[in-house]
mmCIF file of C-alpha atoms in Angstrom:
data_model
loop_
_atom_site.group_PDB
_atom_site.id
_atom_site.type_symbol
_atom_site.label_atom_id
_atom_site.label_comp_id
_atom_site.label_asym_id
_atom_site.label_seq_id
_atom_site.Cartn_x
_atom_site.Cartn_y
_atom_site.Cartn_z
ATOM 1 C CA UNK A 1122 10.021 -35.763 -3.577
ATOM 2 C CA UNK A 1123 9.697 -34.071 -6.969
ATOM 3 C CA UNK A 1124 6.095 -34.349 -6.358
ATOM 4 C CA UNK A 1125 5.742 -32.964 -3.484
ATOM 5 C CA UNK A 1126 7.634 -29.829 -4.214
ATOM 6 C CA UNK A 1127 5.105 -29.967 -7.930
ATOM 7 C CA UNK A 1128 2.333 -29.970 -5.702
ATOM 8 C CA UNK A 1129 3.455 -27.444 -3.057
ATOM 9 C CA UNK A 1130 4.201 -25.500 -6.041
ATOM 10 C CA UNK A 1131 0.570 -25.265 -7.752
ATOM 11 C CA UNK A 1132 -0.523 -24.748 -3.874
ATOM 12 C CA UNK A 1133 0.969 -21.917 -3.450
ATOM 13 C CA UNK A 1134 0.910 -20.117 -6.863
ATOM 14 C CA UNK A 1135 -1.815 -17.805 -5.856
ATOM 15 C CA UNK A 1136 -0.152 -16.538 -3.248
ATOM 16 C CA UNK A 1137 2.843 -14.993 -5.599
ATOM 17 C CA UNK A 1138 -0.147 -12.866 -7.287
ATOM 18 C CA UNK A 1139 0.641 -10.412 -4.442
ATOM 19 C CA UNK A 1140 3.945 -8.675 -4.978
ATOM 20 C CA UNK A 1141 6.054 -7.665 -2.285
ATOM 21 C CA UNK A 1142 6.316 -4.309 -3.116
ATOM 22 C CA UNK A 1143 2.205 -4.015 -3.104
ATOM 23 C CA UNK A 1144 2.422 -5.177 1.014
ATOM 24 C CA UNK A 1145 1.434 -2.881 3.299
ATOM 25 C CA UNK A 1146 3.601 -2.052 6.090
ATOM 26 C CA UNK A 1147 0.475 -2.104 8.735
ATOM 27 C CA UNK A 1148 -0.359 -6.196 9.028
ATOM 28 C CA UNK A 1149 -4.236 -4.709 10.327
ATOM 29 C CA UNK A 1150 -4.403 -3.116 6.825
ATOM 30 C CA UNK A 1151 -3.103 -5.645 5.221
ATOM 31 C CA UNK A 1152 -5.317 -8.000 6.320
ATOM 32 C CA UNK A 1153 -8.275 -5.837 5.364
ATOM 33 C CA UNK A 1154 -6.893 -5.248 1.739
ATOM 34 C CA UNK A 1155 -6.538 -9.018 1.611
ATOM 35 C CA UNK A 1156 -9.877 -9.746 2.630
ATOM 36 C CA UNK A 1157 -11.315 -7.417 0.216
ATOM 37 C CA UNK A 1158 -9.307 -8.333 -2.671
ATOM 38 C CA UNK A 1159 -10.941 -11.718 -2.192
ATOM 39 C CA UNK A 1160 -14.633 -9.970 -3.242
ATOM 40 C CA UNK A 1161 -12.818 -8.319 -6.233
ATOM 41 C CA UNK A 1162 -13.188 -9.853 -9.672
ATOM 42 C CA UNK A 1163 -10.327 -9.467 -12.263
ATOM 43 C CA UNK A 1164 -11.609 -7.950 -14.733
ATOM 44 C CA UNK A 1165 -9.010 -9.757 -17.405
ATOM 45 C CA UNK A 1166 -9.279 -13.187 -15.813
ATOM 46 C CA UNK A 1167 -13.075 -13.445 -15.355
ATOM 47 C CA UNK A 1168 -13.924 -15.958 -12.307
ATOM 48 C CA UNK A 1169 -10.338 -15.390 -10.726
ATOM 49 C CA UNK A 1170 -10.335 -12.980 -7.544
ATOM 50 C CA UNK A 1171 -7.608 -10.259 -7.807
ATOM 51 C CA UNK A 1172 -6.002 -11.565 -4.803
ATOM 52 C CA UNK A 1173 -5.074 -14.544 -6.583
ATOM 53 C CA UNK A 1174 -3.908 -12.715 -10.451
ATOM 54 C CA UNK A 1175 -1.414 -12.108 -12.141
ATOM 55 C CA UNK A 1176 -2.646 -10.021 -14.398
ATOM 56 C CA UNK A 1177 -2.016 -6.124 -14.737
ATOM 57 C CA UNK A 1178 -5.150 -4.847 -13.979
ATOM 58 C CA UNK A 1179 -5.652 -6.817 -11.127
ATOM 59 C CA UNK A 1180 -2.330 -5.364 -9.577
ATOM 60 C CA UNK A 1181 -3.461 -2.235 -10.243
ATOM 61 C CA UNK A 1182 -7.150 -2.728 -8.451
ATOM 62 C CA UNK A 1183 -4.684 -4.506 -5.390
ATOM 63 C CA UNK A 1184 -2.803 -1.431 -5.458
ATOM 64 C CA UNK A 1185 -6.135 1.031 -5.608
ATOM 65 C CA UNK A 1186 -7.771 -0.919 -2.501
ATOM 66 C CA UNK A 1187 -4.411 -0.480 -0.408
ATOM 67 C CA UNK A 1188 -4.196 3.065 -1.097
ATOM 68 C CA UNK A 1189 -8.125 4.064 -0.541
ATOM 69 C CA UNK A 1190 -7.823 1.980 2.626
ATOM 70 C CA UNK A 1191 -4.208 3.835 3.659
ATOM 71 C CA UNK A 1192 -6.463 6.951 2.908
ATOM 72 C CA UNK A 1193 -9.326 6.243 5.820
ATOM 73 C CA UNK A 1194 -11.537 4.584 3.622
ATOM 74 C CA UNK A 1195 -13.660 2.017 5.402
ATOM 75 C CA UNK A 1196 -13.609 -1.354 3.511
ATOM 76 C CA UNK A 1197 -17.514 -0.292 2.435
ATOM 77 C CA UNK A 1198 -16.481 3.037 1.421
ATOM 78 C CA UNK A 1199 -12.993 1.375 -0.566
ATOM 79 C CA UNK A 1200 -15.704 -1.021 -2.113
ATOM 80 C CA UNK A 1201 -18.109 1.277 -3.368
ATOM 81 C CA UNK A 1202 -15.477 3.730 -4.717
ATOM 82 C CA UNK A 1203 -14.031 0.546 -6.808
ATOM 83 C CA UNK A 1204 -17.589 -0.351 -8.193
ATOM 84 C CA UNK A 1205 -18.804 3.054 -9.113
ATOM 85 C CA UNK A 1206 -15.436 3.478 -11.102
ATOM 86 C CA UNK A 1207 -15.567 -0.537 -12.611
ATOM 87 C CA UNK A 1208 -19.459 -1.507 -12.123
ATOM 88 C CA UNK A 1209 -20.805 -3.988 -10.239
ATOM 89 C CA UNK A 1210 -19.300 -6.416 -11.904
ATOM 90 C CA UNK A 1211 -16.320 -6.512 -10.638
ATOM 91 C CA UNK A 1212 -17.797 -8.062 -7.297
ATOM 92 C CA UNK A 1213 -17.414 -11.840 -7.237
ATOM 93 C CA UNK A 1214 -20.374 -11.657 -5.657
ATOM 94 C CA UNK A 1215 -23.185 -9.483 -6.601
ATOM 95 C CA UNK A 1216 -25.529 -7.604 -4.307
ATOM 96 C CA UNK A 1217 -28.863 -9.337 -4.304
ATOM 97 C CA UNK A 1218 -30.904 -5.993 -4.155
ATOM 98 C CA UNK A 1219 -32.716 -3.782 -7.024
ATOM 99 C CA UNK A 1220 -32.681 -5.327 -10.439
ATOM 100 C CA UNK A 1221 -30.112 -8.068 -9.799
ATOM 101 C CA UNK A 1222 -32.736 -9.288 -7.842
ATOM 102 C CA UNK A 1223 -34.797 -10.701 -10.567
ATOM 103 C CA UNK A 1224 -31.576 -12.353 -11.973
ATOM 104 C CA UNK A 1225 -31.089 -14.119 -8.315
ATOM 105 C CA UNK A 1226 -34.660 -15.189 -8.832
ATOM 106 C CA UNK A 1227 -34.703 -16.042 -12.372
ATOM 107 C CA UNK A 1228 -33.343 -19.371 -12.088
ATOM 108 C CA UNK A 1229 -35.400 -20.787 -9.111
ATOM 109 C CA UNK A 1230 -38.944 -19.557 -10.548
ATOM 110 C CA UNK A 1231 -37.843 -21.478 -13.967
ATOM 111 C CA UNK A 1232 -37.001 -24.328 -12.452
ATOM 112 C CA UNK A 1233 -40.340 -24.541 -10.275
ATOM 113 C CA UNK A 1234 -42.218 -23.298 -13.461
ATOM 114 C CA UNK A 1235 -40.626 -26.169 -15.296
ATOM 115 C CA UNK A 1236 -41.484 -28.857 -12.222
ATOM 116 C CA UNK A 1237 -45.135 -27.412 -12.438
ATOM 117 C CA UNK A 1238 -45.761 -27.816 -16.276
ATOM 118 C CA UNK A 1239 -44.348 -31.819 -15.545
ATOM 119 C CA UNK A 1240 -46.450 -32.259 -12.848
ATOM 120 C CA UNK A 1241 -49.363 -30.876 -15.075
ATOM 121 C CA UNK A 1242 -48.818 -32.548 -18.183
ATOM 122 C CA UNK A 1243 -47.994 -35.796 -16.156
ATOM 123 C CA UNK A 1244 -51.247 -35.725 -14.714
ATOM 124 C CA UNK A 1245 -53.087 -35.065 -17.446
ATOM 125 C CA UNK A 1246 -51.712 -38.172 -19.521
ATOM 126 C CA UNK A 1247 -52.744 -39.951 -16.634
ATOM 127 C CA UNK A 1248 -56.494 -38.905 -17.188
ATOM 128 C CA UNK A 1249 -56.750 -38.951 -20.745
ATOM 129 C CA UNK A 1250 -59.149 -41.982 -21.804
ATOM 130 C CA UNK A 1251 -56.998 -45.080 -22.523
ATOM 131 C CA UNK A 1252 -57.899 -46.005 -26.474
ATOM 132 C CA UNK A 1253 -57.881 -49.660 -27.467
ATOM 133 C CA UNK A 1254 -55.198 -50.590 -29.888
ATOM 134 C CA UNK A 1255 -57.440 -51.797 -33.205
ATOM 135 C CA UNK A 1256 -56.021 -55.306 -34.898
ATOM 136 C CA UNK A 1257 -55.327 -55.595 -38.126
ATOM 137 C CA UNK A 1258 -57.945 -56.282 -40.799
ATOM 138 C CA UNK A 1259 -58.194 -59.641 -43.005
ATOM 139 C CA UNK A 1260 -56.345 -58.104 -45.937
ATOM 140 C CA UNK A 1261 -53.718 -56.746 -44.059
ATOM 141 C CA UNK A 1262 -53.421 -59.860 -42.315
ATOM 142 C CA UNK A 1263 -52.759 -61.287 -45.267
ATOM 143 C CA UNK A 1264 -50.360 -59.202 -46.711
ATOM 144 C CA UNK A 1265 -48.304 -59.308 -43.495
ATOM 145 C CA UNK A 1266 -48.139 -63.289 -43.791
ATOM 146 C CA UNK A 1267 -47.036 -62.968 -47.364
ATOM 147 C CA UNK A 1268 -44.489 -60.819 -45.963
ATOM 148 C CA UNK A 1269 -43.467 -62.915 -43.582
ATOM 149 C CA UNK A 1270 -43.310 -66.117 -45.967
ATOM 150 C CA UNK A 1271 -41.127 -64.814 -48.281
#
């Protein structure tokens, strides 16, 4: 039993991120805010959406997106007023446009840049003229069986 309330427990700790007092009244908005805190990084707690922190700053972006969205904001318009004021990293998930699209890119073009040096140099050693191993000559033959003997 004491594990199952343990494990209920770590279950549900993100969901005590969200204070009560940081609710909003209209469950439409709510919903909204909830789904955009989701895309929001905290900015103290690196790979952990605000949504799910505990941290101060992330109460206070939860807190900003509930009031530009109580304001009229569209969740676009909420979204770009939080990353002109934090930057673009804040998203968990950055737009793929401009010159975040080379860093989208970077990684598959090494990767196939790597597989086509292997396949190069693979083939290559494949064509390079096999060279006979020479044998040894009479005196080191000998000195290897006096080696051997001793």
């Amino acid at each position: 039993m004491k594990r199952l309330i343990l494990i209920l427990m770590l279950v549900a700790a993100p969901v005590w991120a969200v204070q009560p007092d940081e609710v909003l009244d209209d469950p439409v908005l709510e919903q909204r805010a909830r789904d955009m805190s989701k895309d929001l990084r905290c900015l103290v707690c690196r790979n952990e959406s605000i949504d799910e922190s505990n941290a101060d700053l992330a109460r206070e972006l939860r807190i900003l997106v509930r009031e530009r969205l109580v304001a009229g904001d569209s969740n676009e318009e909420a979204m770009d007023y939080i990353v002109s004021r934090y930057g673009e990293y804040v998203l968990l998930r950055p737009q793929t446009s401009g010159s975040n699209l080379l860093l989208w890119l970077a990684g598959p073009m090494m990767l196939f840049l790597a597989l086509l040096a292997a396949v190069f140099y693979l083939r290559g050693r494949a064509r390079a003229p096999v060279t006979a191993e020479k044998g040894l000559n009479d005196e080191e033959a000998a000195r290897l069986k006096k080696i051997l003997d001793e």
